[in-house]
XYZ file of N, CA and C in Angstrom:
762
model
N 93.317 -50.739 65.995
C 93.444 -50.099 64.686
C 94.689 -49.215 64.633
N 94.845 -48.357 65.675
C 96.001 -47.483 65.731
C 97.297 -48.252 65.817
N 97.291 -49.350 66.592
C 98.490 -50.180 66.727
C 98.875 -50.814 65.399
N 97.868 -51.317 64.681
C 98.123 -51.962 63.389
C 98.698 -50.959 62.393
N 98.090 -49.753 62.337
C 98.584 -48.727 61.435
C 100.005 -48.325 61.797
N 100.237 -48.131 63.102
C 101.569 -47.747 63.558
C 102.605 -48.791 63.202
N 102.270 -50.053 63.396
C 103.196 -51.138 63.081
C 103.478 -51.198 61.581
N 102.433 -50.975 60.774
C 102.600 -50.972 59.325
C 103.532 -49.851 58.882
N 103.352 -48.679 59.471
C 104.198 -47.538 59.135
C 105.646 -47.777 59.538
N 105.844 -48.363 60.713
C 107.206 -48.661 61.179
C 107.885 -49.651 60.242
N 107.162 -50.717 59.889
C 107.726 -51.736 59.001
C 108.058 -51.171 57.627
N 107.281 -50.195 57.185
C 107.497 -49.601 55.865
C 108.540 -48.487 55.883
N 109.084 -48.182 57.060
C 110.167 -47.207 57.149
C 109.738 -45.769 57.281
N 108.502 -45.529 57.729
C 108.007 -44.157 57.817
C 108.863 -43.272 58.723
N 109.506 -43.885 59.713
C 110.292 -43.098 60.662
C 111.791 -43.313 60.494
N 112.190 -44.001 59.418
C 113.605 -44.194 59.129
C 114.188 -42.941 58.488
N 115.460 -42.718 58.689
C 116.122 -41.603 58.024
C 116.462 -41.992 56.590
N 116.538 -41.001 55.718
C 116.886 -41.223 54.318
C 118.353 -40.843 54.126
N 119.173 -41.840 53.830
C 120.608 -41.622 53.650
C 120.953 -41.741 52.170
N 121.597 -40.720 51.636
C 121.930 -40.665 50.215
C 123.440 -40.540 50.056
N 123.996 -41.333 49.164
C 125.429 -41.261 48.883
C 125.644 -41.146 47.383
N 126.838 -40.731 46.990
C 127.152 -40.650 45.570
C 127.504 -42.031 45.050
N 126.988 -42.355 43.869
C 127.249 -43.645 43.284
C 127.104 -43.583 41.781
N 126.813 -44.718 41.180
C 126.741 -44.819 39.729
C 125.510 -45.620 39.320
N 124.786 -45.103 38.346
C 123.721 -45.875 37.710
C 124.314 -46.492 36.467
N 124.198 -47.827 36.324
C 124.933 -48.541 35.283
C 124.473 -48.206 33.871
N 123.174 -47.997 33.683
C 122.658 -47.767 32.345
C 122.701 -49.032 31.500
N 122.288 -48.920 30.243
C 122.305 -50.057 29.339
C 120.991 -50.237 28.608
N 120.843 -51.375 27.927
C 119.625 -51.644 27.165
C 118.461 -51.901 28.108
N 117.335 -51.264 27.817
C 116.172 -51.298 28.696
C 114.962 -51.704 27.878
N 114.461 -52.919 28.080
C 113.241 -53.360 27.402
C 112.114 -53.234 28.416
N 111.095 -52.466 28.069
C 110.185 -51.982 29.109
C 108.763 -51.761 28.609
N 107.860 -51.623 29.563
C 106.508 -51.134 29.357
C 106.440 -49.725 29.937
N 105.570 -48.889 29.397
C 105.424 -47.534 29.930
C 103.966 -47.274 30.270
N 103.766 -46.387 31.238
C 102.414 -46.133 31.728
C 102.320 -44.728 32.290
N 101.139 -44.156 32.234
C 100.842 -42.874 32.891
C 99.840 -43.170 33.989
N 100.295 -43.084 35.222
C 99.426 -43.370 36.359
C 100.172 -42.985 37.638
N 99.491 -42.988 38.783
C 100.164 -42.705 40.039
C 101.306 -43.687 40.245
N 102.383 -43.223 40.860
C 103.580 -44.042 40.974
C 103.403 -45.284 41.841
N 102.343 -45.348 42.640
C 102.104 -46.567 43.408
C 101.917 -47.764 42.474
N 101.603 -47.501 41.203
C 101.346 -48.584 40.249
C 102.621 -49.255 39.754
N 103.801 -48.662 40.031
C 105.023 -49.277 39.505
C 105.275 -50.643 40.127
N 104.776 -50.864 41.350
C 104.956 -52.156 42.009
C 104.248 -53.252 41.225
N 102.993 -52.992 40.820
C 102.236 -53.975 40.062
C 102.826 -54.231 38.690
N 103.305 -53.173 38.034
C 103.875 -53.354 36.709
C 105.191 -54.125 36.788
N 105.955 -53.914 37.857
C 107.202 -54.667 38.039
C 106.917 -56.158 38.206
N 105.819 -56.487 38.880
C 105.451 -57.897 39.024
C 105.148 -58.520 37.663
N 104.438 -57.784 36.821
C 104.089 -58.295 35.499
C 105.333 -58.490 34.640
N 106.204 -57.500 34.611
C 107.436 -57.616 33.818
C 108.295 -58.760 34.346
N 108.390 -58.863 35.666
C 109.156 -59.950 36.240
C 108.599 -61.307 35.854
N 107.280 -61.431 35.880
C 106.634 -62.675 35.498
C 106.925 -63.010 34.038
N 106.848 -62.003 33.161
C 107.128 -62.218 31.741
C 108.576 -62.636 31.507
N 109.487 -62.094 32.327
C 110.915 -62.364 32.146
C 111.408 -63.549 32.978
N 110.505 -64.156 33.762
C 110.909 -65.285 34.594
C 111.746 -64.879 35.793
N 111.482 -63.670 36.317
C 112.241 -63.163 37.464
C 111.285 -62.985 38.639
N 111.527 -63.673 39.745
C 110.650 -63.560 40.910
C 110.858 -62.215 41.589
N 109.906 -61.829 42.434
C 110.032 -60.567 43.163
C 111.260 -60.572 44.067
N 111.653 -61.742 44.534
C 112.833 -61.839 45.398
C 114.119 -61.567 44.631
N 114.088 -61.782 43.313
C 115.307 -61.677 42.506
C 115.311 -60.470 41.569
N 114.431 -59.516 41.778
C 114.327 -58.394 40.844
C 115.415 -57.339 41.027
N 116.068 -57.306 42.165
C 117.080 -56.285 42.436
C 118.184 -56.311 41.373
N 118.419 -55.167 40.748
C 119.451 -55.066 39.738
C 119.047 -55.617 38.385
N 117.814 -56.081 38.246
C 117.330 -56.660 36.994
C 116.107 -55.893 36.484
N 115.085 -55.789 37.330
C 113.857 -55.066 36.984
C 113.945 -53.652 37.572
N 113.818 -52.661 36.718
C 113.883 -51.267 37.154
C 112.618 -50.530 36.737
N 112.223 -49.576 37.554
C 111.177 -48.621 37.189
C 111.823 -47.247 37.109
N 111.647 -46.574 35.993
C 112.186 -45.230 35.799
C 111.018 -44.253 35.880
N 111.026 -43.433 36.916
C 109.941 -42.486 37.188
C 110.323 -41.136 36.583
N 109.543 -40.673 35.629
C 109.945 -39.533 34.816
C 109.472 -38.182 35.332
N 108.439 -38.164 36.175
C 107.839 -36.883 36.584
C 107.805 -36.750 38.101
N 108.948 -36.957 38.739
C 109.003 -36.967 40.205
C 109.032 -35.573 40.826
N 109.361 -34.569 40.031
C 109.441 -33.207 40.565
C 108.044 -32.605 40.638
N 107.441 -32.653 41.825
C 106.056 -32.191 41.990
C 105.897 -30.710 41.692
N 106.986 -29.936 41.792
C 106.880 -28.498 41.533
C 106.559 -28.200 40.071
N 106.731 -29.193 39.182
C 106.428 -28.989 37.764
C 104.935 -28.989 37.507
N 104.141 -29.566 38.418
C 102.691 -29.492 38.308
C 102.031 -30.539 37.442
N 102.653 -31.725 37.296
C 101.976 -32.793 36.563
C 100.780 -33.270 37.386
N 99.585 -33.322 36.812
C 98.393 -33.711 37.575
C 98.508 -35.131 38.122
N 97.926 -35.348 39.297
C 97.916 -36.675 39.896
C 97.267 -37.682 38.974
N 97.885 -38.849 38.855
C 97.371 -39.891 37.977
C 97.927 -39.821 36.577
N 98.696 -38.774 36.259
C 99.265 -38.624 34.915
C 100.787 -38.744 34.904
N 101.366 -39.093 36.046
C 102.817 -39.248 36.098
C 103.259 -40.417 35.224
N 104.335 -40.227 34.486
C 104.811 -41.251 33.562
C 105.919 -42.089 34.200
N 105.897 -43.371 33.912
C 107.016 -44.222 34.318
C 107.178 -45.376 33.356
N 108.369 -45.943 33.354
C 108.701 -47.084 32.510
C 109.251 -48.180 33.416
N 108.780 -49.394 33.232
C 109.247 -50.518 34.040
C 109.701 -51.630 33.110
N 110.907 -52.146 33.350
C 111.408 -53.172 32.460
C 112.671 -53.834 32.955
N 113.283 -54.604 32.060
C 114.503 -55.348 32.348
C 115.693 -54.557 31.825
N 116.671 -54.334 32.689
C 117.879 -53.607 32.306
C 119.018 -54.598 32.081
N 119.598 -54.543 30.893
C 120.739 -55.401 30.541
C 120.419 -56.887 30.736
N 119.248 -57.293 30.250
C 118.861 -58.693 30.392
C 119.434 -59.607 29.329
N 120.047 -59.013 28.308
C 120.634 -59.820 27.251
C 119.726 -59.942 26.042
N 120.313 -60.356 24.930
C 119.585 -60.424 23.660
C 118.412 -61.388 23.717
N 118.599 -62.546 24.354
C 117.535 -63.551 24.403
C 116.318 -63.030 25.154
N 116.547 -62.365 26.291
C 115.440 -61.820 27.081
C 114.720 -60.727 26.307
N 115.477 -59.869 25.630
C 114.863 -58.802 24.844
C 113.961 -59.380 23.763
N 114.442 -60.373 23.035
C 113.631 -60.993 21.983
C 112.385 -61.657 22.558
N 112.549 -62.314 23.699
C 111.418 -63.002 24.329
C 110.323 -62.027 24.732
N 110.713 -60.899 25.324
C 109.723 -59.922 25.766
C 109.066 -59.213 24.586
N 109.844 -58.851 23.578
C 109.269 -58.182 22.410
C 108.323 -59.109 21.659
N 108.599 -60.406 21.705
C 107.725 -61.369 21.028
C 106.337 -61.409 21.651
N 106.241 -61.046 22.924
C 104.943 -61.033 23.596
C 104.004 -59.993 22.987
N 104.568 -58.999 22.317
C 103.733 -57.968 21.701
C 102.797 -58.554 20.644
N 103.210 -59.669 20.052
C 102.401 -60.271 18.993
C 101.124 -60.916 19.525
N 101.086 -61.165 20.833
C 99.933 -61.862 21.417
C 99.135 -60.985 22.377
N 99.300 -59.669 22.261
C 98.561 -58.758 23.127
C 97.073 -58.813 22.796
N 96.236 -58.689 23.802
C 94.800 -58.590 23.574
C 94.494 -57.236 22.934
N 93.563 -57.188 21.971
C 93.218 -55.909 21.341
C 92.735 -54.898 22.389
N 93.142 -53.655 22.229
C 92.763 -52.599 23.167
C 91.863 -51.608 22.449
N 90.654 -51.439 22.944
C 89.720 -50.503 22.339
C 90.104 -49.069 22.652
N 89.552 -48.097 21.955
C 89.931 -46.697 22.140
C 89.600 -46.153 23.525
N 88.628 -46.771 24.214
C 88.246 -46.281 25.531
C 88.796 -47.143 26.664
N 89.590 -48.163 26.324
C 90.117 -49.065 27.350
C 91.333 -48.433 28.021
N 91.511 -48.754 29.296
C 92.698 -48.302 30.021
C 93.727 -49.410 29.954
N 94.855 -49.140 29.314
C 95.826 -50.197 29.020
C 96.478 -50.773 30.271
N 96.351 -50.098 31.404
C 96.962 -50.613 32.614
C 96.100 -51.610 33.352
N 94.857 -51.816 32.924
C 93.974 -52.726 33.645
C 94.464 -54.163 33.577
N 93.968 -54.976 34.507
C 94.331 -56.385 34.542
C 93.715 -57.124 33.364
N 94.455 -58.111 32.845
C 93.874 -58.950 31.801
C 93.250 -60.179 32.448
N 92.807 -61.133 31.623
C 92.134 -62.317 32.163
C 93.068 -63.156 33.030
N 94.367 -63.017 32.816
C 95.335 -63.750 33.628
C 95.727 -63.013 34.888
N 94.990 -61.923 35.204
C 95.228 -61.151 36.422
C 96.625 -60.531 36.453
N 97.109 -60.111 35.294
C 98.415 -59.460 35.217
C 98.210 -57.984 34.876
N 98.643 -57.129 35.761
C 98.488 -55.688 35.577
C 99.355 -55.206 34.416
N 98.732 -54.464 33.507
C 99.486 -53.910 32.390
C 99.907 -54.923 31.352
N 99.266 -56.088 31.333
C 99.677 -57.141 30.402
C 99.492 -56.731 28.945
N 98.580 -55.808 28.668
C 98.311 -55.404 27.289
C 99.116 -54.195 26.841
N 100.063 -53.771 27.656
C 100.954 -52.679 27.260
C 102.137 -53.288 26.504
N 102.399 -52.807 25.318
C 103.487 -53.349 24.500
C 104.860 -53.040 25.103
N 105.795 -53.932 24.845
C 107.179 -53.704 25.243
C 107.880 -52.814 24.220
N 108.768 -51.962 24.719
C 109.596 -51.093 23.898
C 111.055 -51.304 24.302
N 111.962 -50.818 23.486
C 113.372 -50.867 23.862
C 113.991 -49.489 23.767
N 115.013 -49.275 24.547
C 115.752 -48.024 24.528
C 117.025 -48.199 25.309
N 117.880 -47.206 25.255
C 119.161 -47.270 25.957
C 119.238 -46.170 27.002
N 119.477 -46.568 28.245
C 119.621 -45.604 29.336
C 121.108 -45.315 29.552
N 121.460 -44.066 29.835
C 122.881 -43.710 29.982
C 123.466 -44.169 31.318
N 124.765 -44.405 31.309
C 125.495 -44.663 32.550
C 125.892 -43.308 33.125
N 125.490 -43.033 34.378
C 125.687 -41.694 34.946
C 126.028 -41.749 36.432
N 126.661 -40.674 36.901
C 126.804 -40.478 38.338
C 125.423 -40.209 38.911
N 125.165 -40.696 40.110
C 123.824 -40.567 40.676
C 123.867 -40.503 42.191
N 122.845 -39.890 42.756
C 122.609 -40.030 44.179
C 121.941 -41.374 44.399
N 122.376 -42.126 45.398
C 121.883 -43.483 45.609
C 121.355 -43.614 47.034
N 120.184 -44.206 47.141
C 119.556 -44.398 48.451
C 118.942 -45.788 48.516
N 119.239 -46.519 49.581
C 118.574 -47.786 49.847
C 117.568 -47.573 50.973
N 116.357 -48.096 50.765
C 115.298 -47.872 51.746
C 114.443 -49.122 51.847
N 113.900 -49.340 53.034
C 113.112 -50.533 53.314
C 111.940 -50.654 52.342
N 111.597 -51.898 52.009
C 110.548 -52.178 51.027
C 109.684 -53.325 51.526
N 108.381 -53.085 51.592
C 107.463 -54.123 52.066
C 106.706 -54.798 50.922
N 106.922 -54.325 49.703
C 106.277 -54.950 48.555
C 104.847 -54.522 48.322
N 104.425 -53.433 48.953
C 103.034 -53.041 48.822
C 102.816 -51.549 48.714
N 101.552 -51.174 48.886
C 101.103 -49.808 48.698
C 101.762 -48.835 49.683
N 101.931 -49.257 50.955
C 102.471 -48.344 51.956
C 103.895 -47.930 51.624
N 104.699 -48.875 51.126
C 106.055 -48.523 50.717
C 106.032 -47.468 49.622
N 105.184 -47.692 48.614
C 105.104 -46.747 47.505
C 104.673 -45.367 47.988
N 103.760 -45.333 48.947
C 103.285 -44.060 49.489
C 104.397 -43.329 50.236
N 105.153 -44.066 51.042
C 106.245 -43.452 51.798
C 107.349 -42.979 50.865
N 107.605 -43.728 49.798
C 108.579 -43.262 48.821
C 108.143 -41.923 48.248
N 106.867 -41.816 47.902
C 106.363 -40.606 47.264
C 106.478 -39.388 48.180
N 106.227 -39.574 49.471
C 106.212 -38.437 50.395
C 107.510 -38.201 51.147
N 108.346 -39.226 51.258
C 109.535 -39.082 52.082
C 110.834 -39.293 51.317
N 110.956 -40.414 50.625
C 112.221 -40.764 49.990
C 112.467 -39.924 48.738
N 111.481 -39.862 47.853
C 111.672 -39.117 46.613
C 111.936 -37.631 46.851
N 111.203 -36.967 47.745
C 111.524 -35.555 47.993
C 112.960 -35.349 48.484
N 113.471 -36.284 49.295
C 114.857 -36.174 49.768
C 115.841 -36.320 48.613
N 115.566 -37.266 47.714
C 116.423 -37.446 46.542
C 116.373 -36.226 45.625
N 115.191 -35.670 45.445
C 115.040 -34.487 44.604
C 115.818 -33.309 45.178
N 115.711 -33.099 46.475
C 116.454 -32.022 47.137
C 117.960 -32.208 46.937
N 118.408 -33.449 47.087
C 119.826 -33.776 46.912
C 120.283 -33.436 45.501
N 119.488 -33.856 44.498
C 119.877 -33.629 43.111
C 119.855 -32.151 42.746
N 118.872 -31.417 43.261
C 118.787 -29.997 42.944
C 119.994 -29.232 43.479
N 120.583 -29.727 44.547
C 121.763 -29.077 45.113
C 123.028 -29.378 44.317
N 122.962 -30.396 43.453
C 124.159 -30.842 42.755
C 124.057 -30.738 41.238
N 122.939 -30.227 40.724
C 122.759 -30.094 39.277
C 122.391 -28.660 38.940
N 122.622 -28.236 37.678
C 122.248 -26.875 37.279
C 120.754 -26.634 37.465
N 120.396 -25.421 37.788
C 118.995 -25.074 37.998
C 118.170 -25.386 36.751
N 117.014 -26.002 36.961
C 116.137 -26.343 35.865
C 116.423 -27.680 35.213
N 117.423 -28.418 35.701
C 117.730 -29.724 35.123
C 116.574 -30.690 35.347
N 116.274 -31.558 34.368
C 115.223 -32.561 34.563
C 115.599 -33.495 35.712
N 114.598 -34.037 36.368
C 114.828 -34.949 37.496
C 114.052 -36.234 37.268
N 114.750 -37.358 37.302
C 114.126 -38.669 37.183
C 114.696 -39.568 38.275
N 113.984 -40.631 38.587
C 114.457 -41.595 39.577
C 114.309 -42.997 39.004
N 115.364 -43.794 39.124
C 115.328 -45.201 38.725
C 115.339 -46.051 39.988
N 114.424 -47.020 40.067
C 114.234 -47.814 41.278
C 114.262 -49.301 40.963
N 114.957 -50.062 41.795
C 114.957 -51.523 41.678
C 114.787 -52.116 43.074
N 113.962 -53.157 43.196
C 113.569 -53.660 44.514
C 113.705 -55.174 44.618
N 113.793 -55.660 45.854
C 113.791 -57.086 46.121
C 112.993 -57.375 47.387
N 112.105 -58.359 47.308
C 111.354 -58.757 48.499
C 112.186 -59.650 49.402
N 113.253 -60.255 48.861
C 114.104 -61.115 49.697
C 114.786 -60.301 50.792
N 115.422 -59.209 50.375
C 116.133 -58.358 51.325
C 115.275 -57.214 51.849
N 114.045 -57.087 51.305
C 113.120 -56.022 51.697
C 113.768 -54.645 51.548
N 114.370 -54.442 50.371
C 115.086 -53.205 50.095
C 114.796 -52.743 48.666
N 114.641 -51.440 48.494
C 114.664 -50.829 47.168
C 115.887 -49.927 47.088
N 116.550 -49.944 45.952
C 117.661 -49.028 45.707
C 117.182 -47.997 44.695
N 117.288 -46.731 45.072
C 116.817 -45.625 44.240
C 118.017 -44.829 43.730
N 117.993 -44.510 42.457
C 119.052 -43.715 41.836
C 118.439 -42.441 41.265
N 119.070 -41.296 41.554
C 118.648 -40.053 40.902
C 119.846 -39.507 40.133
N 119.796 -39.523 38.803
C 120.927 -39.103 37.983
C 121.333 -37.654 38.240
N 122.627 -37.423 38.234
C 123.165 -36.086 38.433
C 123.657 -35.486 37.124
N 123.439 -36.212 36.033
C 123.821 -35.737 34.710
C 123.016 -36.528 33.673
N 122.873 -35.976 32.495
C 122.206 -36.647 31.362
C 120.793 -37.127 31.676
N 120.120 -36.494 32.622
C 118.774 -36.947 32.985
C 117.822 -36.867 31.801
N 118.032 -35.918 30.909
C 117.139 -35.766 29.759
C 117.184 -37.011 28.868
N 118.276 -37.778 28.926
C 118.399 -38.973 28.090
C 117.569 -40.145 28.625
N 116.968 -39.990 29.798
C 116.093 -41.029 30.341
C 114.677 -40.926 29.771
N 114.376 -39.817 29.108
C 113.056 -39.652 28.495
C 113.099 -40.314 27.110
N 112.967 -41.630 27.096
C 113.158 -42.401 25.879
C 112.065 -42.126 24.844
N 112.392 -42.447 23.602
C 111.455 -42.351 22.478
C 110.891 -40.945 22.299
N 111.721 -39.942 22.573
C 111.307 -38.567 22.329
C 110.304 -38.004 23.316
N 110.170 -38.657 24.478
C 109.240 -38.130 25.487
C 109.699 -36.754 25.954
N 108.746 -35.894 26.216
C 109.063 -34.542 26.672
C 109.507 -34.567 28.127
N 110.493 -33.746 28.496
C 110.833 -33.590 29.911
C 109.622 -33.110 30.707
N 109.685 -33.244 32.004
C 108.527 -33.027 32.867
C 107.875 -31.658 32.695
N 108.669 -30.608 32.639
C 108.095 -29.265 32.564
C 107.234 -29.109 31.311
N 107.767 -29.528 30.169
C 107.014 -29.422 28.920
C 105.804 -30.343 28.927
N 105.970 -31.519 29.509
C 104.852 -32.469 29.601
C 103.720 -31.885 30.440
N 104.059 -31.273 31.580
C 103.050 -30.673 32.452
C 102.302 -29.557 31.739
N 103.019 -28.753 30.991
C 102.391 -27.649 30.268
C 101.420 -28.167 29.214
N 101.728 -29.315 28.625
C 100.846 -29.868 27.593
C 99.570 -30.447 28.186
N 99.597 -30.806 29.472
C 98.435 -31.406 30.117
C 97.464 -30.394 30.698
N 97.968 -29.248 31.086
C 97.125 -28.301 31.807
C 96.910 -28.798 33.222
N 95.684 -28.641 33.729
C 95.406 -29.009 35.123
C 94.461 -30.178 35.252
N 93.884 -30.661 34.145
C 92.924 -31.746 34.229
C 93.629 -33.089 34.306
N 93.018 -34.042 34.994
C 93.558 -35.393 35.092
C 92.425 -36.374 35.235
N 92.522 -37.486 34.520
C 91.493 -38.517 34.613
C 91.836 -39.571 35.647
N 93.055 -39.463 36.241
C 93.478 -40.467 37.209
C 93.089 -40.087 38.620
N 93.410 -40.942 39.576
C 93.176 -40.687 40.990
C 94.356 -39.918 41.538
N 94.104 -38.798 42.169
C 95.169 -37.982 42.711
C 95.552 -38.519 44.087
N 96.576 -39.363 44.109
C 97.023 -39.949 45.370
C 97.519 -38.866 46.324
N 98.174 -37.855 45.782
C 98.687 -36.795 46.642
C 97.567 -36.115 47.411
N 96.442 -35.874 46.735
C 95.323 -35.234 47.413
C 94.651 -36.184 48.392
N 94.521 -37.434 47.980
C 93.820 -38.410 48.814
C 94.527 -38.646 50.141
N 95.850 -38.542 50.142
C 96.608 -38.838 51.358
C 97.316 -37.606 51.918
N 96.817 -36.435 51.573
C 97.418 -35.199 52.060
C 97.439 -35.153 53.579
N 96.338 -35.531 54.188
C 96.269 -35.497 55.643
C 97.245 -36.450 56.287
N 97.362 -37.659 55.731
C 98.315 -38.641 56.271
C 99.716 -38.092 56.202
N 100.081 -37.515 55.055
C 101.428 -37.002 54.879
C 101.749 -35.906 55.895
N 100.792 -35.029 56.128
C 101.051 -33.924 57.062
C 101.215 -34.422 58.492
N 100.373 -35.362 58.878
C 100.458 -35.884 60.238
C 101.790 -36.593 60.465
N 102.284 -37.313 59.420
C 103.546 -38.038 59.546
C 104.746 -37.110 59.451
N 104.518 -35.878 59.004
C 105.597 -34.915 58.990
C 106.423 -34.865 57.725
N 105.957 -35.482 56.632
C 106.700 -35.322 55.395
C 105.808 -34.872 54.258
N 104.848 -34.025 54.579
C 104.018 -33.443 53.538
C 104.306 -31.981 53.314
N 105.219 -31.403 54.111
C 105.613 -30.029 53.896
C 104.896 -29.043 54.788
N 103.730 -29.401 55.365
C 103.008 -28.517 56.253
C 102.706 -29.239 57.543
N 102.600 -28.507 58.625
C 102.250 -29.109 59.896
C 100.802 -29.556 59.895
N 100.539 -30.626 60.650
C 99.175 -31.129 60.690
C 98.292 -30.164 61.465
N 97.036 -30.134 61.088
C 96.069 -29.299 61.772
C 94.961 -30.186 62.304
N 94.111 -29.612 63.129
C 92.986 -30.395 63.666
C 92.078 -30.822 62.541
N 91.982 -30.009 61.485
C 91.148 -30.383 60.347
C 91.704 -31.598 59.639
N 93.049 -31.623 59.468
C 93.669 -32.782 58.822
C 93.388 -34.034 59.608
N 93.510 -33.973 60.950
C 93.308 -35.147 61.773
C 91.859 -35.617 61.718
N 90.944 -34.669 61.574
C 89.545 -35.043 61.454
C 89.291 -35.780 60.150
N 90.025 -35.365 59.077
C 89.851 -36.022 57.784
C 90.315 -37.453 57.823
N 91.287 -37.768 58.691
C 91.790 -39.122 58.795
C 90.791 -40.037 59.458
């Protein structure tokens, strides 16, 4: 059991260093679905968008992006309420029309239904309508990190990669600036490329969405989602990227 877990962590990059360089996020037209849920869900939504757009998981790099809007944990957004948008960036007019046309065939969603659930075709988020917006071209911190295509990668990003990107951006942007991360992945090369804008981050909150601080204040402390951060607090501490040293109690919880 320990060997299997250790091997999984190694393959997912748990012990790899996070290297960040200055680069550019291209920006452009973004036709996307949006969701409020733990960020581990962006992998499933990317599969659905890719399927709708005819893009395999191996070919999603530079085409399918997830824009994570509430990555700054210090703002206090409750677990399970983090917002993200996943879609096709600069796919062209034909792709945009094709994806927007799918909105006409969405299954009806009742007032108590969770729009991220699987539909009868086993596609996560299939009943979430597509939207369009324009993302700015900006200077960004850029990081490439190993990607296994599953839950463990998403977990390591949340505890290791994203905090490093946030620290980098906070050192290079005015205090209080919004922080977002745009991610694109490929299973062929087993790599995700993460961008954290160093300017115009507020323009990533499409359709008048509130920046993270204001959004957190509107939510209070309640959340109907699963708090991944709490569920894996012990794992994060033992691995050394949860901010606190592991204790005997944490190890017992594992």
